[in-house]
Structures are given as structure tokens and as C-alpha cells.
């Protein structure tokens, strides 16, 4: 242990290497979901705050998709535990049908499973990790106008394990912005 | 070490040598020690300035990421950040090798901050909302790794601050006790202690104290200030035992007494001023306990030359008096009666201490 600590160059290689690898891992994991994941399109509603570290962003509120009403089957796990929500496509878009602690085994073609986390057990609301969209400084307002008119929808890529990633934005049925992989 | 102190010593030491209190070689050693300290003092200013510089450059990197500047492709931005990270750690290793340790610490700290900015950049690139405190935790782990392997305390302190920020954020989100804070804190505190980082250990003590006090309010149900008082008393008790037995496990006995005292008093304040449903008689009881504890802590601090404990006890005493005045014990008249009674009690204690001191000095005088 001491000898590693004494050799600053080796230490530097390990530290910078591990930190770069962590960053690389997150990038690759996200890029793979966007490239290979199944696409679904969700309606959104706006809220506009700002993150201290990551700049301006628009909060995307997915409405019913995040609310597990009383008709949703399955026992809800505790806060901070992963939760798999099965969505089914109906006349009014995607709606949650079941919520389980493990990935459901029976998923039909018109169904998709999203991995989320219970943000409030009381209100039965779920977060899927796709609730913010970061925009260049000052451009949040324009985006909000689209959302305000109900014209904006989000293209979400869903990975095999249920991980969701924002793939792009759609206005009046036309994709206006597709996220680059890297 | 101030220059005037050194000059005063240079003036006094020959007199003390003449009087036979100090041997000539002792006087020479004392003067050498004092003048040896001066460069380290200058080094400390250089160190502080370079750390502040690193913090400012790091803040620049974070704001740059937050601006989400579109003129530069995001992959290029990520590349820039990762190269910055390698450059900072590389500079740290080089500076350590050349013996410029003060600048090396600043470079390692800068590397840790740039790592944090990079994590934020990746979250921004992929619109990862997830659980935002997780990003802070990844950052804290990176800073811990850098501080541990590169042997740099400022980066470890950054890691401690990030762990606290992460814990507070998660607690606020869960509206419940966030237990994972405890092992994370313990790991960082253990590394700080192993590295003999004095200010880091003090900061870690402060952090765990705040966390224990917060337990009074974050545990489900009614406030649990009685539990907080119990934990504080137990910690102070262990510290007292260490000090009395005379084990010199660093300064941990002293640290534990101070920590336990502050926690117990914070719990008692909670019981008196925050749990409004308390009976009047219990409030008076708690107030008496705080005043007695404060007096005891002042005395113990003076006896063991623990200025921090004495000062904390003065502050506790003052808060108790002001708090009671605001709370009023039923009526202002009752409060007034309480203050006069407590005042008389404290003066009686002072008289007792005075008599004990006199007897003690008479006895030691008679012996010599």
C-alpha cells in the first residue's frame, strides 16, 4: 500500500485512469441505449428550473405515465428501490399497467417496460430518469412555448433492462432534434 | 509563529539561562524551533493561495459546463474535460516529484473538481435526471480515490464535503434518515485520520455531530431529541473515560468529549425550544441540566487545556439563557425567578471552586 502511495506517477495513472473509465462507462451505457433501444413517444408538460451544476434545463412532466393509479397491479417497493413499470399502448398513448420489483416476464408487442424509482410512495409517482432536458443557456423559453401548446413530444429509447434515455424531441409529429450518440 | 514572539523569546531566553531555569543548549534548541517554523508559515500562505486558485479554476470549469455552450461540440467538451483531468493529476505528480508539494496539492484538488465537472457534463449530454445526488456521490468517490492514492488532503476534504452534501440532499428527498451516509462518512473520516489531516478530522467530527443532531428530526414520528441527548452523553462519556485513563489515542478523547457535549446540548435545546408539547417542569429541568453541563464543561476544558470545549460551553450557556428568555417559563416573573436562582447557584459554584483552589495552593505550598 505504502509503495503505491509513494509512487506518485503510478498513483496519478490509476486515479486519472479510473476516473476516465467511470466517465467512459456512463457515456457508453447511455449511447448503447440510444442506439439499440426500442423507441417510444411520450407527451410532456413543462416546468422550467435551472441546475447549479449542469446549466439550464426544462423539466419534462410525463403526466399519467409517471402516475401509478389504483388500477396498476403489483406491490410497490420502498423508496429508492428499482421499480419496473409495464406500459401498454392504447388510444390515449402509453399507460402503466403493472409495477413490480423485478423485470416482468410477460411483455407483449404493444407493451414496453421502463425502469424507474418511486419518488413518492404516498402519491404513487415514479421517476424514470428522463425528467430533465438540458438546453443551451437562454434557449429553454422557446422549447417551453412548444410544450405549452401541447405540440412537443419526447422520443425515448428503452434499453433491454428497461433503462430509458431521451433520444430526441418531436414537434407536430416531426422530429426536430435527434440526440447524437456521443 | 509571530515575529514579535520570536523576538520576545530571543530577549527573554538569555535571562532565563542566567536564572538557571533553562540550560544554554535548551535555549538554542527553542530558538532554532521557533525560526524553523517561519518558512512553514510562509508555506501555509502559499498553500492556501494555491488551493483557492484551484477552487476558482474548478468553479470556472463547472460554470463552463453549465453554460452548455453549443459552439463547441459536446464530445470535444468531454475530451477537453478529460484532458484537463489528466493534465491536473499529471502536474500534481510532477510537482510532488520536484518537491513543490504545496502546488501539487492544488493540482490534485483541481483534478478532482474537473472530474466532478465531467460527471455533470455527461449527465447534461444524456439528459440524465435519475437521482441527482448519485452524481455527487460518484464525484465524492473520485475525490476520495485521488486524495488517497495521490496523498493529498485537500482532495480528501473535498470528498468529505461532497459526502455531506450528498447525505443532506438524499435526506431531503427521502424525508427520512439516510443511513448510507454513515458508512460513507466513516470511510472518508478513517482516511483523513490515517493521513493525520487535523482540520479534516475536525470537519468530519463536526459533520457526524450535525448528522446525529439531525436524527432527532429525521427519524419517523415525533422528534427524538431524547435519543440525541443519550447518544451525545454516551460519546462524551467514552471521551471522558479515554481522557481519565490517559490513553493518548491521538486527541480522540478530547474530540469525543467536545463532540458529545455539543450533541447532548443540541438535543436538550431541541427538547426545550422545538418540542413545544413539553411540560413546563421538564423545560426547567432540561435548562438546569444544560447550565450544569456547561459549567462542568467549562471547568473540564480549563483543567485539560481544551479551549475549544470551554468556548463551546460558554456559547451553550449563552444560548440557554437567551433561549429561556424567549421561551419564558409560564410568566416573565417565573423566568426572572429562575434566572436569579440559577445565578445564585452558579455563584455558589464559583465560591466552592475558589475555596478548593485556595486549599489546593495551600497544600502544594506546604509541600514545597
XYZ file of C-alpha atoms in Angstrom:
550
model
C 0.000 0.000 0.000
C 2.697 2.437 1.061
C 4.759 1.780 -2.033
C 1.807 2.582 -4.311
C 1.165 5.741 -2.334
C 4.794 6.768 -2.621
C 4.933 6.386 -6.359
C 3.001 9.473 -7.400
C 3.206 8.702 -11.104
C 1.634 5.286 -10.694
C -0.996 6.825 -8.409
C -1.702 9.506 -10.991
C -2.172 6.886 -13.722
C -4.570 4.879 -11.550
C -6.609 7.913 -10.426
C -6.928 9.547 -13.851
C -7.474 6.131 -15.464
C -10.245 5.055 -13.072
C -11.970 8.435 -13.278
C -11.824 8.456 -17.091
C -13.125 4.875 -17.159
C -16.104 5.820 -14.958
C -16.950 8.688 -17.326
C -16.459 6.423 -20.343
C -18.702 3.753 -18.837
C -21.598 6.185 -18.343
C -21.186 7.538 -21.882
C -21.090 4.093 -23.497
C -24.012 2.785 -21.443
C -26.178 5.760 -22.486
C -25.045 5.699 -26.131
C -25.919 1.987 -26.411
C -29.429 2.565 -25.053
C -29.982 5.374 -27.555
C -28.544 3.354 -30.461
C -30.131 -0.023 -29.794
C -33.089 0.711 -27.527
C -36.710 0.492 -28.555
C -38.309 3.857 -29.354
C -41.484 5.106 -27.711
C -43.005 8.581 -27.934
C -44.415 10.318 -24.866
C -46.385 13.547 -24.351
C -44.916 16.099 -21.947
C -45.870 19.141 -19.901
C -43.414 21.911 -18.880
C -41.742 23.324 -15.782
C -38.562 25.452 -16.002
C -35.848 25.481 -13.375
C -32.022 25.593 -13.541
C -29.458 23.190 -12.209
C -26.479 24.643 -10.363
C -24.002 22.287 -11.954
C -25.490 21.391 -15.272
C -26.976 24.673 -16.506
C -30.447 25.460 -17.846
C -32.876 22.656 -18.292
C -36.539 22.089 -18.873
C -38.350 19.680 -16.566
C -40.441 17.246 -18.547
C -43.602 16.076 -16.876
C -44.873 12.875 -18.475
C -48.246 13.038 -16.736
C -50.132 9.737 -16.466
C -47.077 7.671 -17.465
C -45.479 8.538 -14.114
C -48.595 8.051 -12.014
C -49.395 4.569 -10.817
C -53.129 4.823 -10.335
C -55.074 2.340 -8.240
C -55.725 0.241 -11.369
C -51.979 -0.516 -11.701
C -51.310 -4.050 -10.468
C -48.369 -5.141 -8.300
C -46.862 -4.362 -4.894
C -44.884 -1.136 -4.790
C -41.328 -1.463 -3.436
C -39.927 1.007 -0.909
C -38.479 4.385 -1.908
C -35.047 4.230 -3.540
C -35.544 0.702 -4.894
C -35.734 -0.007 -8.584
C -39.220 -0.466 -9.958
C -40.250 -1.898 -13.342
C -43.334 -0.326 -14.840
C -45.000 -2.059 -17.779
C -46.652 0.406 -20.184
C -49.252 -0.576 -22.780
C -50.081 1.497 -25.853
C -53.758 2.410 -26.021
C -55.893 5.058 -27.680
C -54.541 7.779 -25.364
C -50.891 6.820 -25.690
C -48.829 4.782 -23.246
C -50.395 3.909 -19.900
C -48.915 1.983 -16.958
C -50.490 -1.442 -16.348
C -48.242 -3.154 -13.796
C -45.465 -2.091 -11.421
C -43.139 -4.740 -9.994
C -39.820 -5.000 -8.173
C -38.421 -7.431 -10.764
C -38.479 -7.220 -14.558
C -41.807 -8.725 -15.731
C -41.514 -11.945 -17.704
C -44.569 -11.493 -19.967
C -44.189 -8.475 -22.254
C -46.333 -8.286 -25.407
C -45.534 -6.408 -28.605
C -47.677 -3.400 -27.669
C -46.042 -3.226 -24.250
C -42.756 -1.791 -23.023
C -41.050 -1.938 -19.611
C -39.431 1.144 -18.062
C -37.092 1.018 -15.071
C -37.845 3.738 -12.557
C -37.781 4.689 -8.949
C -40.654 5.635 -6.691
C -40.315 9.347 -5.938
C -43.206 9.340 -3.537
C -44.880 6.261 -2.144
C -47.748 8.394 -0.964
C -48.694 9.855 -4.372
C -47.556 6.659 -6.210
C -45.386 8.717 -8.563
C -42.409 7.261 -10.451
C -39.302 8.879 -11.931
C -37.684 7.255 -14.952
C -34.548 9.455 -15.034
C -35.694 11.264 -18.200
C -37.381 14.186 -16.475
C -34.934 16.876 -17.478
C -33.818 18.174 -20.848
C -30.680 20.313 -20.774
C -30.635 23.243 -23.168
C -28.067 25.905 -24.108
C -28.270 28.953 -21.841
C -31.373 31.025 -22.713
C -32.983 28.537 -25.128
C -35.298 26.995 -22.544
C -38.071 29.525 -23.234
C -38.501 28.580 -26.897
C -38.752 24.927 -26.004
C -41.282 25.710 -23.335
C -43.506 27.504 -25.837
C -43.729 24.312 -27.877
C -44.535 22.282 -24.801
C -47.089 24.879 -23.663
C -49.022 24.471 -26.921
C -49.004 20.720 -26.398
C -47.051 20.244 -29.604
C -43.917 18.759 -28.164
C -43.310 15.085 -27.573
C -40.256 13.217 -26.428
C -38.725 10.274 -28.272
C -37.493 7.882 -25.600
C -35.149 4.952 -26.241
C -35.703 1.992 -23.931
C -32.874 -0.484 -23.314
C -33.227 -4.224 -22.761
C -33.111 -3.783 -18.976
C -35.740 -1.034 -19.032
C -33.250 1.891 -18.853
C -34.782 4.944 -20.531
C -32.816 7.641 -22.372
C -34.034 10.727 -24.216
C -33.344 10.209 -27.906
C -34.903 13.299 -29.370
C -37.777 15.769 -29.498
C -40.763 15.830 -31.826
C -42.953 18.817 -32.721
C -46.261 18.249 -34.540
C -45.224 14.720 -35.407
C -41.857 15.735 -36.932
C -38.637 15.019 -35.070
C -36.904 18.375 -34.583
C -33.930 17.243 -32.623
C -32.207 13.896 -32.538
C -29.528 13.419 -29.894
C -26.131 12.476 -31.291
C -24.809 9.213 -29.871
C -21.695 10.887 -28.474
C 4.656 31.881 14.827
C 4.669 35.674 15.036
C 7.908 37.611 14.629
C 7.270 39.523 17.846
C 7.056 36.227 19.789
C 10.402 35.161 18.388
C 11.964 38.489 19.279
C 10.486 38.289 22.777
C 11.961 34.811 23.221
C 15.353 35.960 21.945
C 15.201 38.706 24.536
C 13.949 36.535 27.442
C 15.902 33.302 26.940
C 19.336 34.703 27.979
C 17.703 35.975 31.209
C 16.159 32.538 31.853
C 19.524 30.888 31.154
C 21.187 33.249 33.647
C 18.496 32.433 36.228
C 19.227 28.741 35.728
C 15.665 27.865 34.543
C 16.766 26.939 31.050
C 20.008 25.280 30.022
C 22.014 27.092 27.286
C 21.571 24.179 24.834
C 17.833 24.216 25.591
C 17.655 27.923 24.779
C 19.449 27.323 21.481
C 17.022 24.482 20.642
C 13.998 26.654 21.442
C 15.242 29.470 19.202
C 16.013 27.020 16.395
C 12.487 25.526 16.695
C 10.892 28.964 16.516
C 12.875 30.102 13.495
C 12.233 26.716 11.819
C 8.530 27.410 11.991
C 8.735 30.595 9.973
C 9.193 29.074 6.499
C 6.366 26.615 7.190
C 4.165 29.578 7.997
C 5.051 31.146 4.668
C 4.452 27.792 3.023
C 0.999 27.713 4.527
C 0.094 31.042 2.911
C 1.397 29.757 -0.436
C -0.643 26.589 0.106
C -3.837 28.437 0.966
C -3.475 30.771 -2.029
C -2.824 27.932 -4.471
C -5.783 25.926 -3.118
C -8.031 28.992 -3.523
C -6.700 29.385 -7.074
C -7.527 25.740 -7.835
C -11.038 26.180 -6.391
C -11.616 29.226 -8.631
C -10.367 27.477 -11.784
C -12.560 24.471 -10.859
C -15.580 26.765 -10.434
C -14.761 28.133 -13.905
C -14.823 24.579 -15.314
C -18.203 23.849 -13.677
C -19.741 27.107 -14.995
C -18.349 26.330 -18.441
C -20.202 23.022 -18.391
C -23.366 24.645 -17.045
C -23.364 27.192 -19.918
C -23.904 24.245 -22.330
C -22.008 26.164 -24.998
C -23.113 24.964 -28.431
C -20.214 26.417 -30.489
C -18.091 23.574 -29.220
C -19.323 20.025 -29.967
C -20.095 18.176 -26.779
C -17.726 15.320 -27.496
C -14.983 17.935 -27.816
C -16.072 19.428 -24.484
C -15.881 15.987 -22.883
C -12.441 15.459 -24.424
C -11.342 18.836 -23.094
C -12.514 17.948 -19.588
C -10.846 14.525 -19.574
C -7.578 16.007 -20.870
C -7.852 18.662 -18.164
C -8.250 15.912 -15.589
C -5.145 14.051 -16.827
C -3.169 17.289 -17.049
C -4.076 18.280 -13.482
C -3.137 14.906 -11.967
C -0.005 14.755 -14.146
C 1.007 18.211 -12.948
C 0.345 17.030 -9.382
C 2.656 14.023 -9.772
C 5.367 16.161 -11.398
C 5.162 18.839 -8.696
C 5.333 16.190 -5.948
C 8.390 14.706 -7.641
C 10.089 18.091 -7.847
C 9.274 18.741 -4.172
C 6.744 21.539 -4.716
C 4.174 19.817 -2.512
C 2.025 22.892 -1.860
C 1.378 23.381 -5.574
C 0.972 19.636 -6.096
C -1.934 19.540 -3.614
C -3.638 22.375 -5.503
C -3.190 20.490 -8.794
C -4.700 17.268 -7.376
C -7.634 19.268 -5.971
C -8.147 20.844 -9.396
C -8.143 17.357 -10.935
C -10.860 16.251 -8.508
C -13.008 19.298 -9.295
C -12.592 18.769 -13.055
C -13.682 15.135 -12.549
C -16.871 16.451 -10.884
C -17.454 18.867 -13.761
C -17.034 15.964 -16.216
C -19.637 13.874 -14.378
C -22.038 16.834 -14.629
C -21.213 17.198 -18.333
C -22.072 13.552 -19.049
C -25.347 13.934 -17.118
C -26.113 17.013 -19.223
C -25.138 15.326 -22.513
C -27.570 12.483 -21.982
C -30.210 14.424 -20.045
C -29.732 12.051 -17.141
C -32.104 13.167 -14.444
C -32.126 9.926 -12.486
C -31.330 10.604 -8.870
C -29.248 13.832 -8.983
C -27.435 13.124 -5.658
C -25.942 9.975 -7.259
C -23.745 12.224 -9.424
C -22.481 13.933 -6.263
C -21.680 10.523 -4.768
C -19.675 9.492 -7.860
C -17.790 12.783 -7.579
C -17.096 12.194 -3.864
C -15.749 8.705 -4.605
C -13.457 10.117 -7.316
C -12.119 12.808 -4.986
C -11.528 10.190 -2.264
C -9.574 7.983 -4.674
C -7.454 10.934 -5.817
C -6.800 12.113 -2.248
C -5.921 8.618 -1.021
C -3.657 7.495 -3.871
C -2.002 10.840 -4.562
C -1.651 11.502 -0.832
C -3.404 14.852 -0.923
C -5.526 16.124 1.973
C -7.387 18.979 0.201
C -8.935 16.451 -2.183
C -9.969 14.273 0.790
C -11.627 17.282 2.427
C -13.482 17.942 -0.848
C -14.640 14.324 -0.719
C -15.891 14.799 2.856
C -17.809 17.963 1.885
C -19.361 16.147 -1.087
C -20.383 13.182 1.089
C -22.117 15.647 3.445
C -23.833 17.391 0.527
C -24.925 14.012 -0.864
C -26.270 12.889 2.528
C -28.175 16.133 3.089
C -29.688 16.001 -0.406
C -30.785 12.368 -0.073
C -32.227 13.046 3.392
C -34.223 15.920 1.994
C -35.517 13.802 -0.913
C -36.400 10.777 1.229
C -37.711 12.863 4.145
C -36.269 10.139 6.341
C -32.927 9.136 7.879
C -30.413 8.414 5.135
C -28.363 5.583 6.655
C -25.869 5.087 3.759
C -24.346 8.415 4.845
C -22.878 6.659 7.889
C -20.570 4.127 6.124
C -19.580 6.730 3.505
C -18.689 9.206 6.241
C -16.779 6.514 8.163
C -14.622 5.648 5.135
C -13.683 9.271 4.424
C -13.138 10.042 8.139
C -10.920 6.953 8.531
C -8.753 8.003 5.574
C -8.494 11.567 6.936
C -7.472 10.220 10.333
C -4.955 7.775 8.807
C -3.430 10.686 6.874
C -3.221 12.733 10.109
C -5.216 15.506 8.460
C -6.020 17.534 11.547
C -8.509 20.016 10.049
C -10.146 17.228 8.044
C -10.725 15.136 11.189
C -12.233 18.187 12.921
C -14.516 18.814 9.950
C -15.538 15.133 9.935
C -16.324 15.364 13.665
C -18.476 18.397 13.013
C -20.265 16.559 10.189
C -21.109 13.476 12.231
C -22.247 15.732 15.100
C -24.639 17.548 12.788
C -25.886 14.219 11.435
C -26.579 12.818 14.915
C -28.409 16.022 15.891
C -30.444 15.787 12.674
C -31.534 12.268 13.717
C -33.744 13.985 16.287
C -35.888 15.283 13.449
C -35.384 12.840 10.567
C -36.367 9.621 12.391
C -40.010 8.865 11.703
C -42.650 10.016 14.187
C -42.282 12.599 16.953
C -38.918 14.398 17.394
C -36.367 12.080 19.036
C -34.276 14.619 20.897
C -34.084 12.353 23.963
C -32.228 9.819 21.800
C -29.875 12.577 20.592
C -29.121 13.549 24.204
C -28.435 9.881 25.005
C -26.015 9.465 22.073
C -24.255 12.720 22.999
C -23.903 11.612 26.626
C -22.517 8.225 25.542
C -19.930 9.834 23.225
C -18.875 12.347 25.881
C -18.700 9.512 28.433
C -16.362 7.476 26.201
C -14.232 10.587 25.639
C -14.028 11.282 29.387
C -13.073 7.656 30.045
C -10.286 7.893 27.428
C -9.025 11.129 28.955
C -9.183 9.876 32.555
C -7.496 6.568 31.742
C -4.941 8.733 29.988
C -4.831 6.835 26.711
C -3.217 9.099 24.135
C -5.100 7.801 21.105
C -4.283 10.934 19.194
C -6.584 13.564 20.583
C -9.690 11.450 20.226
C -10.667 11.548 23.929
C -10.731 15.321 23.859
C -12.505 15.392 20.489
C -15.168 12.944 21.752
C -15.863 14.978 24.907
C -16.374 18.133 22.826
C -18.497 16.319 20.244
C -20.631 14.531 22.856
C -21.163 17.748 24.807
C -22.303 19.670 21.718
C -24.635 16.851 20.601
C -26.197 16.443 24.055
C -26.722 20.184 24.441
C -28.215 20.463 20.930
C -30.624 17.655 21.870
C -31.532 19.418 25.112
C -32.151 22.664 23.209
C -34.422 20.720 20.867
C -36.341 19.321 23.834
C -36.806 22.776 25.337
C -37.334 25.047 22.362
C -38.529 22.853 19.481
C -40.714 20.130 21.041
C -43.391 22.596 22.100
C -45.522 19.953 23.789
C -43.011 19.612 26.676
C -44.296 20.218 30.219
C -43.061 23.393 31.896
C -41.422 21.409 34.690
C -39.401 19.346 32.190
C -38.276 22.503 30.394
C -36.965 23.861 33.714
C -35.288 20.517 34.375
C -33.570 20.490 30.956
C -32.483 24.107 31.443
C -30.858 23.222 34.776
C -29.111 20.264 33.111
C -27.759 22.472 30.277
C -26.472 25.102 32.726
C -24.820 22.470 34.932
C -23.322 20.678 31.905
C -21.995 23.988 30.575
C -20.373 24.857 33.900
C -18.878 21.360 34.132
C -17.617 21.560 30.535
C -16.040 24.983 31.129
C -14.273 23.596 34.217
C -13.167 20.407 32.415
C -11.970 22.444 29.421
C -9.881 24.705 31.653
C -8.478 21.700 33.532
C -7.486 19.764 30.417
C -6.430 22.905 28.478
C -9.223 22.211 25.993
C -10.070 25.745 24.878
C -12.499 24.550 22.195
C -14.607 22.720 24.803
C -14.635 25.734 27.129
C -15.639 28.044 24.313
C -18.383 25.689 23.143
C -19.655 25.574 26.729
C -19.692 29.403 27.002
C -21.735 29.502 23.795
C -24.117 26.803 25.101
C -24.556 28.732 28.341
C -25.347 31.939 26.422
C -27.806 30.212 24.063
C -29.577 28.612 27.019
C -30.003 31.965 28.772
C -31.225 33.759 25.628
C -33.438 30.807 24.664
C -35.061 30.635 28.083
C -35.673 34.348 27.995
C -37.535 33.965 24.698
C -39.408 30.846 25.864
C -40.489 32.374 29.236
C -41.292 29.832 31.930
C -45.033 30.384 32.108
C -44.703 34.052 33.019
C -41.845 36.559 32.919
C -41.926 36.598 36.716
C -41.206 32.849 36.847
C -38.413 33.298 34.289
C -36.941 36.041 36.417
C -37.094 33.790 39.494
C -35.376 31.006 37.558
C -32.559 33.286 36.394
C -31.938 34.655 39.874
C -31.935 31.126 41.316
C -29.589 29.839 38.601
C -27.332 32.878 39.064
C -27.076 32.247 42.796
C -26.320 28.572 42.096
C -23.507 29.427 39.668
C -22.004 31.954 42.130
C -22.087 29.284 44.869
C -20.196 27.013 42.460
C -17.671 29.812 41.874
C -17.178 30.204 45.654
C -16.691 26.437 46.001
C -14.131 26.460 43.199
C -12.375 29.416 44.839
C -12.131 27.587 48.197
C -10.944 24.391 46.555
C -8.295 26.326 44.613
C -7.097 28.039 47.803
C -6.881 24.767 49.716
C -5.037 23.215 46.795
C -2.470 26.028 46.594
C -2.001 25.992 50.408
C -1.409 22.242 50.318
C 1.073 22.390 47.420
C 2.717 25.446 49.070
C 3.109 23.491 52.345
C 4.621 20.515 50.448
C 7.268 22.654 48.768
